[in-house]
Amino acid sequence: MQVIISIFGLSVFSQTKIELVKEFDSTESTHISNFIKHNGRLMFFVENTDKIQLWSSDGSQKGTILENIINPNGKLNFNPSPITINENLYFLEHNETGETIVWMRKKGENNLTRISLTNQSIKINSKLQPATNEQFYFSTIDQHKNQLWVSNGTKEGTKLLKDINPNLTFLTELNRKVYFSANDGNGDQPWVSDGTPTGTMVLKMIEENPGAQPIGLTAYNNKLVFTAYSMEYEYGYGPLWISDGTSEGTKIIKDIIVNGWSFAQLHDKLYFTASEKNDHLQLWVTDGTTKGTKLVKTINPNGSSNAMGFTEFNGKLYFSADDGKGSQLWVTDGTTEGTTLLKTIKSDGNSAPQSFSQLGSKLYFIARSNKSGIQLFETDGTEKGTKLISPVNPLAHECCLPNKDQLFYFNNALYFSADYGNGIHLYKITN
């Protein structure tokens, strides 16, 4: 007997779906923030005027539960900056008296423990910045004196490194050392630390502009690339620097004006925005050499393109840029011809695409649409495949993603908080 199987048609496609994960008793001040993964679950904080709570979720409505009440009275400016070190969760609470409380949640446990990192009372005035999976850095202030510390999360493994005023925003790990900006009384300079007091020192005094604050410290091809922020320069930015980790090997690649807030690597090159002489900020590229540092494309011939948010997706960089008609979604393959406007999302002004996050075969981001304020979009890399996916909210001028920097990946979904006219709740994207 012969069996004939006939396939008339087969259609395989990726369809995006937005799902409500959990509703909260929302007020105008409700805030969902600081997503992080711990113990195989999604952790996040819910804050309003009444209380601050730590929640966890397995991605389902029933599996989204209240773990701990951090502060039953609520507070303003709650900034936990949670991190995981040695698979333990750490975060901060700043109470009404200015005291900094460090909380820990051990691997495999649900309870929170209040811990002390030192034998003395300290006031942490920075986020906890992980340097590796085993150590984090932070700064403190005591009687107007700033100090840099390193810790593995235990009192025995916490030590004072230097009496300096560090800026840990761009703390970058490279070859088992960390690089950051700090001021020891001689202006902001690039610093390096191996985690010991004697190994924490100025990388190089930037004599060309003492006191310029190094920003954008980025590991690239086993070296460090950065620029410096100072109002002495046009646009407030300085030249492009590169370092091999030594003072002698720290030098200017090219004397151009670099916006160091957004570096991104594509293949073997680094992309950023810069200006040469009296030109405007446009899209540039470097291979780490003077000759290989050059303009990719003048996106806005009459002003700065303000290109930012570079994100690699399917072998190209996607970003926001302004060609003189407002910031829209752009894409580049690294060539002049391959740097193009992908889609005009808001025809009457700036759409300001941001918070790019990949899920499956799609890239998701938020932007301002023509009628419905801040909304959620997706792209497959084509103009036709770039579209609004979030429900239009007729009740609010701005909806979706009040935390514009958060589209958090967890267990094959992207999580975010949004207000679709019925308060701020937890949602997820699946495809």
XYZ file of C-alpha atoms in Angstrom, residues 27 74 98 111 151-152 176 184 357 373 394:
11
model
C -1.540 54.692 41.650
C 7.727 54.076 51.264
C 20.969 59.123 55.212
C 14.902 35.637 52.870
C 34.147 43.902 47.889
C 33.212 40.299 47.257
C 41.581 41.390 35.169
C 42.299 62.733 43.862
C 16.555 44.643 22.775
C 3.041 58.962 22.658
C -6.279 56.653 23.887
